[in-house]
Short mmCIF file of C-alpha atoms in Angstrom, two decimals:
data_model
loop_
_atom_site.label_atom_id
_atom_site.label_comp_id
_atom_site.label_asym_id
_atom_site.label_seq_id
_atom_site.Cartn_x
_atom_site.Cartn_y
_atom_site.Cartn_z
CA UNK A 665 -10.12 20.33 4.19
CA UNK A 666 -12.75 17.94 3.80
CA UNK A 667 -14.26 15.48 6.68
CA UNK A 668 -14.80 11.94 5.91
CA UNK A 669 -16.12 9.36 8.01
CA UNK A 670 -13.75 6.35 8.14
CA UNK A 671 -15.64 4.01 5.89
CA UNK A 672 -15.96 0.37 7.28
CA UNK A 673 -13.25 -1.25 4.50
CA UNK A 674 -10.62 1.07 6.03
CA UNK A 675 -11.36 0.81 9.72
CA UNK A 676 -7.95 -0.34 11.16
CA UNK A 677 -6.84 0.92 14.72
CA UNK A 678 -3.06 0.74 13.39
CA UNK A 679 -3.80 3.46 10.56
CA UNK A 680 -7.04 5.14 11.70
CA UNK A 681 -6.87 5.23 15.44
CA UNK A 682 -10.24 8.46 14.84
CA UNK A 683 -13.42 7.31 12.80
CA UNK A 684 -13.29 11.22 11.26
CA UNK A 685 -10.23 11.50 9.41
CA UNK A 686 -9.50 15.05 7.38
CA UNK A 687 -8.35 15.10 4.21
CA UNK A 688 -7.21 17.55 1.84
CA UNK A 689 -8.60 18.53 -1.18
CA UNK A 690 -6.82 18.57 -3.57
CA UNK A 691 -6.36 21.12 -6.58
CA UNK A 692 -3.94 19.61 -9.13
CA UNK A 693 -5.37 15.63 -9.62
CA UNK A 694 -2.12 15.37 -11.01
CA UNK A 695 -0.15 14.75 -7.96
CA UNK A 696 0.36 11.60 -6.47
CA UNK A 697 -0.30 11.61 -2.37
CA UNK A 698 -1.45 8.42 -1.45
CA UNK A 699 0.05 9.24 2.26
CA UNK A 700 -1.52 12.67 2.94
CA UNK A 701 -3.84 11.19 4.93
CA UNK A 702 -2.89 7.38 4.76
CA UNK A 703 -4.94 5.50 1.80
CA UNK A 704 -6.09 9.01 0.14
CA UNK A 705 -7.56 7.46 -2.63
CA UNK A 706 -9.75 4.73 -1.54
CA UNK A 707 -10.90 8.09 0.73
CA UNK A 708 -11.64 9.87 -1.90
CA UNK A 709 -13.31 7.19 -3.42
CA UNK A 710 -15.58 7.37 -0.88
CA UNK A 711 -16.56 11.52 -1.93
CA UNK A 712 -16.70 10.56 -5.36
CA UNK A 713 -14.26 13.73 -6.45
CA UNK A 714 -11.78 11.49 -8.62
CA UNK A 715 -12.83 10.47 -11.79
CA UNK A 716 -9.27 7.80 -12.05
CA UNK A 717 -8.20 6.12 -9.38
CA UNK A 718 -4.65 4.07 -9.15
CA UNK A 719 -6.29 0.76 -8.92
CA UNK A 720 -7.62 1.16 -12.37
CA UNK A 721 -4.20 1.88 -14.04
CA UNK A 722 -1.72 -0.47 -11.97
CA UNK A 723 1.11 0.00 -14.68
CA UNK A 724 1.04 3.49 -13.93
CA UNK A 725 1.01 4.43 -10.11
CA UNK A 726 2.09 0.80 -8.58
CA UNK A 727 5.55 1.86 -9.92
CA UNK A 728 5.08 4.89 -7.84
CA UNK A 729 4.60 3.18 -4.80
CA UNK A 730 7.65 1.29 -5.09
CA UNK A 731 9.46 4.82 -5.63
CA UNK A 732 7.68 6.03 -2.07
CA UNK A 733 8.70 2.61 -0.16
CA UNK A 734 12.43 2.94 -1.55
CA UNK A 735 12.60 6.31 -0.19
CA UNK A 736 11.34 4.78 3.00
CA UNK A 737 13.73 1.91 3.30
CA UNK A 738 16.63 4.09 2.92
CA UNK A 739 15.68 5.72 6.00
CA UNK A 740 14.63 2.70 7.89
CA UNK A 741 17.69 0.87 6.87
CA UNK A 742 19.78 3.34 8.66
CA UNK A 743 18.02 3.22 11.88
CA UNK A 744 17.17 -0.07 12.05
CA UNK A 745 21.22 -0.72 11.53
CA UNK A 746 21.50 2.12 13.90
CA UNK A 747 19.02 1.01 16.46
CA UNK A 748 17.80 4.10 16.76
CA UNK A 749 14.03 5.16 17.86
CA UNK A 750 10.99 6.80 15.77
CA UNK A 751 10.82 4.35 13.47
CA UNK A 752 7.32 3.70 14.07
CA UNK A 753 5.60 6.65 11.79
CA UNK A 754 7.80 5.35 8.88
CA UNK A 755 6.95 1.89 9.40
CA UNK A 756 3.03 2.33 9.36
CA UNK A 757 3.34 4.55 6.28
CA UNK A 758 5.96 1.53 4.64
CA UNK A 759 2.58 -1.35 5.71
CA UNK A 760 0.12 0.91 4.52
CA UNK A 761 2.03 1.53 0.95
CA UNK A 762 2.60 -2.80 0.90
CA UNK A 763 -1.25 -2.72 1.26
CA UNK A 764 -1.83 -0.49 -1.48
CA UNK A 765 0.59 -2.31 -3.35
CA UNK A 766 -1.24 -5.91 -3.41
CA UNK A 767 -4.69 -4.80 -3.63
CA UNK A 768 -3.68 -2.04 -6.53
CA UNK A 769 -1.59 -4.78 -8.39
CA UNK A 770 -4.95 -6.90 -7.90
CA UNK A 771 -6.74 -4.15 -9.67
CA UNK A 772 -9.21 -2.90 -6.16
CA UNK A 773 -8.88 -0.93 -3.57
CA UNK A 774 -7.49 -1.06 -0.25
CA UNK A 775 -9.39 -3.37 1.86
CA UNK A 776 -8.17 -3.61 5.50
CA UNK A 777 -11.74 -4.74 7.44
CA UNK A 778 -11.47 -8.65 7.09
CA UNK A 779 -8.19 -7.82 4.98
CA UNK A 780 -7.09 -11.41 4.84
CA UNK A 781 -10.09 -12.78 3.60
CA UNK A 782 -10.18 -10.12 0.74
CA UNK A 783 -6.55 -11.19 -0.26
CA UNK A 784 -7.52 -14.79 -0.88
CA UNK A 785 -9.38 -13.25 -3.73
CA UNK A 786 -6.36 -11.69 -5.00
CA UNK A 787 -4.49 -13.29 -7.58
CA UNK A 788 -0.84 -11.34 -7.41
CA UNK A 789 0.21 -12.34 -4.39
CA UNK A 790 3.76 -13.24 -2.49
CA UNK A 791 3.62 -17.03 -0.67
CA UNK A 792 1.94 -17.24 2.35
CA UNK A 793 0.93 -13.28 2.08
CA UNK A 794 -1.47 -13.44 5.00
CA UNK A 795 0.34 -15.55 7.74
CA UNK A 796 3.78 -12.69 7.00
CA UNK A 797 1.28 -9.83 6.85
CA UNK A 798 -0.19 -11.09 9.71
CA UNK A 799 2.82 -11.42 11.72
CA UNK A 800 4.07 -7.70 10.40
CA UNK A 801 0.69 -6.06 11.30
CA UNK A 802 1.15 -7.45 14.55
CA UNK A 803 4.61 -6.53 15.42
CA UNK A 804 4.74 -3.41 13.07
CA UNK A 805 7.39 -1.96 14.70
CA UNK A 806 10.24 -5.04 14.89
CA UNK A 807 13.31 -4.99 13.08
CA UNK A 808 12.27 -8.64 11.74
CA UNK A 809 8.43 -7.43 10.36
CA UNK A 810 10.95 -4.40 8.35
CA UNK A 811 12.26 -7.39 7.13
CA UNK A 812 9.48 -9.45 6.46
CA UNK A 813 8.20 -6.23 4.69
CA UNK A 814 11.11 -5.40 2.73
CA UNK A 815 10.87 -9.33 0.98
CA UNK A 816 7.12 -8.73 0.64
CA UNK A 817 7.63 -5.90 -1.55
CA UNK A 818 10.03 -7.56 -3.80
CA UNK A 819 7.82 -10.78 -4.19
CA UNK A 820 4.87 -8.66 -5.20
CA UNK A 821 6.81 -6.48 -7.64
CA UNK A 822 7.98 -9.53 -9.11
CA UNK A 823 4.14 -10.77 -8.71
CA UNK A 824 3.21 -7.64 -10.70
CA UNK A 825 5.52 -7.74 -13.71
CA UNK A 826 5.13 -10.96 -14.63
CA UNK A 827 1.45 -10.24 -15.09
CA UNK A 828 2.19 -7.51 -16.73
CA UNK A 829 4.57 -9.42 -19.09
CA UNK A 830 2.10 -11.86 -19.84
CA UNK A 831 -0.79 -9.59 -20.62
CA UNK A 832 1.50 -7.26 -22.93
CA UNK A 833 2.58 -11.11 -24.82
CA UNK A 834 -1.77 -12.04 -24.73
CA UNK A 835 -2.58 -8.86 -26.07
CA UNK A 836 0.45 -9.14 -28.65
CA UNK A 837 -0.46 -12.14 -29.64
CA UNK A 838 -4.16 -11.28 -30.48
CA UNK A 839 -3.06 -8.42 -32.79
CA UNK A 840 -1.17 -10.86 -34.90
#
């Protein structure tokens, strides 16, 4: 285990609550744990024991996000429809993976100090992404911010493929 000071980009009380969070080291790079703690990499950023980091290869771990959050709304589906408790863990885990989401398909790291002003230098991002963020962050633990999530996540994947569509036709193009 390592100890790392909360650096100021990541101070948030609804993910870091401590300013000393622990984190793992890890031995295989190859893994993909961007949960164990929340926001591993942009913490590890901060150690300077990663050499890649997902921000710098969007097409490659943004797709992996999406396969964490499905796994997620499965779960919250069901007891949101079920009304049943404890869905606040999942839910924080579900807002931080949206925020990895956006700033990774933006190319950069998390950002959550001043968070909304660092999205308005974003250009992949769903319609009126701070006001809904806003209101999710907020209320993180309403069956109408799951919601409000849930649409969020499809907006930005569409966001994120149609840049990726385009670039793949630019750089096309420029071979020809």
């Amino acid at each position: 285990m390592l100890k790392v000071m909360l650096p100021s980009t990541l101070a948030h009380p609804l993910f870091f609550p401590k300013n000393l969070i622990f984190v793992p080291i890890e031995e295989s790079k190859q893994s993909f744990r961007p949960l164990d703690p929340l926001f591993y990499y942009e913490l590890m950023e901060k150690t300077g024991n990663f050499d890649t980091y997902p921000w710098n290869e969007r097409e490659k771990f943004v797709p992996k996000l999406v396969h964490l959050w499905n796994e997620r709304l499965q779960v919250l589906s069901q007891m949101y429809h079920e009304r049943q408790k404890g869905t606040e863990r999942l839910m924080i885990e579900s807002i931080a993976l949206f925020f990895m989401m956006i700033f990774w398909s933006n190319g950069r790291p998390v950002c959550l100090n001043q968070w909304e002003l660092a999205l308005k230098d974003c250009s992949l991002t769903p319609v009126n992404v701070v006001e809904r963020l806003t209101f999710i962050v907020n209320r993180p633990f309403l069956y109408h911010s799951f919601i409000q999530l849930q649409e969020l996540f499809q907006e930005q994947q569409k966001q994120l493929a149609k840049a990726l569509a385009l670039n793949k036709k630019k750089s096309l193009s420029v071979e020809n």
